[in-house]
Amino acid sequence: GSMVLGLNDALVELTGSLAGFTFAMQNTRLIALSGLIIGISATFSMASSEFLAARSEGRSDALKSLKVALECIRYGGTIYICEGVYSGIDNSRLTFTQSVNVIGLGDVTFDGELKNYFFTIDEGINVKFKDINFKNIYSYVFDVSRISHVNVENCEFYGGSGSAFINEGVLTITDSTFKDICSEAVILNYATVNVYNSVFDSLTSTSSSMGLAISNYGTANVKNSIFKDSTVYGEERVYGLLYNDAYMSIESCIFDSN
């Protein structure tokens, strides 16, 4: 539905472009190739806009699949996720292979249903997530590969068990909340992680934990964050909320009732 309407809208742009090319160029093959490229590009662009409008209006023909959106988006583009709950295999167990921004519009929640991990980020790409909730975590939310840059802004992670992040890239978390997660390490860092203005609330360990909130084996910078109402269980190898085996900087943080 969205694709057909996008193609229909693109006809106006395509007709005008072909008219201009006909006057400017004498080679009919070049004119045809240019028209084909413009037609395809305009179709996807306008289909995306039509899809977002349909989704926001609650129409049943709107896509509900992040998997499909990732297949259609151009490198470095932005996917806007409309309000709703997204679950199932089309919205979890996905691998990001190109740079992209994923932005939530309204109350957007991805539900792991206590059985699905969420996203693997391939090497050498830049990915941003903003204004999105992740609930019922299983295993992990993000597995960030080497040389990748991942920015997470104003997101909430709550419920379930496992790690929110397994990081081997450069990970920056800002204005986010981690709550009611049972884990050995909510953030397991092997490279570089920056945590700013975030809250770690009511975390519990699955067993003995080497850093329930952050377990660091690389470089960790933590600033203006709150750690509260969390409990670590275990008789051996218990290292509390934060564990550092390399370099960790902690500045202006609050630890309360842990």
Coordinates of C-alpha atoms in Angstrom, one line a residue, residues 114 136-140 157-164 178-186 201-209 212-213 230-233:
L114 CA 11.5 -12.5 27.8
N136 CA 11.3 -7.7 28.9
I137 CA 15.0 -8.0 28.1
Y138 CA 16.4 -11.4 27.3
S139 CA 20.2 -12.1 27.0
Y140 CA 21.0 -8.6 25.7
F157 CA 15.4 -0.3 29.6
Y158 CA 13.3 -2.2 32.1
G159 CA 12.2 -5.7 33.1
G160 CA 13.7 -9.1 32.2
S161 CA 17.2 -10.5 32.6
G162 CA 20.5 -10.1 30.8
S163 CA 22.7 -7.2 29.7
A164 CA 21.4 -4.0 28.2
F178 CA 17.8 1.1 33.6
K179 CA 15.2 -0.3 35.9
D180 CA 14.1 -3.7 37.4
I181 CA 16.7 -5.7 35.4
C182 CA 18.1 -8.9 36.7
S183 CA 21.7 -9.3 35.4
E184 CA 25.3 -10.1 36.1
A185 CA 26.2 -6.8 34.4
V186 CA 23.8 -4.3 32.8
D201 CA 17.3 1.8 39.6
S202 CA 16.2 -1.5 41.4
L203 CA 18.7 -3.8 39.7
T204 CA 19.4 -7.3 41.0
S205 CA 22.1 -9.8 40.3
T206 CA 21.4 -13.2 38.8
S207 CA 24.2 -14.7 40.9
S208 CA 27.6 -13.5 41.9
S209 CA 28.3 -10.3 40.0
L212 CA 26.0 -5.2 38.5
A213 CA 25.5 -1.8 36.8
S230 CA 19.9 -2.2 43.8
T231 CA 21.0 -5.5 45.3
V232 CA 23.9 -7.8 44.6
Y233 CA 23.7 -11.4 45.8

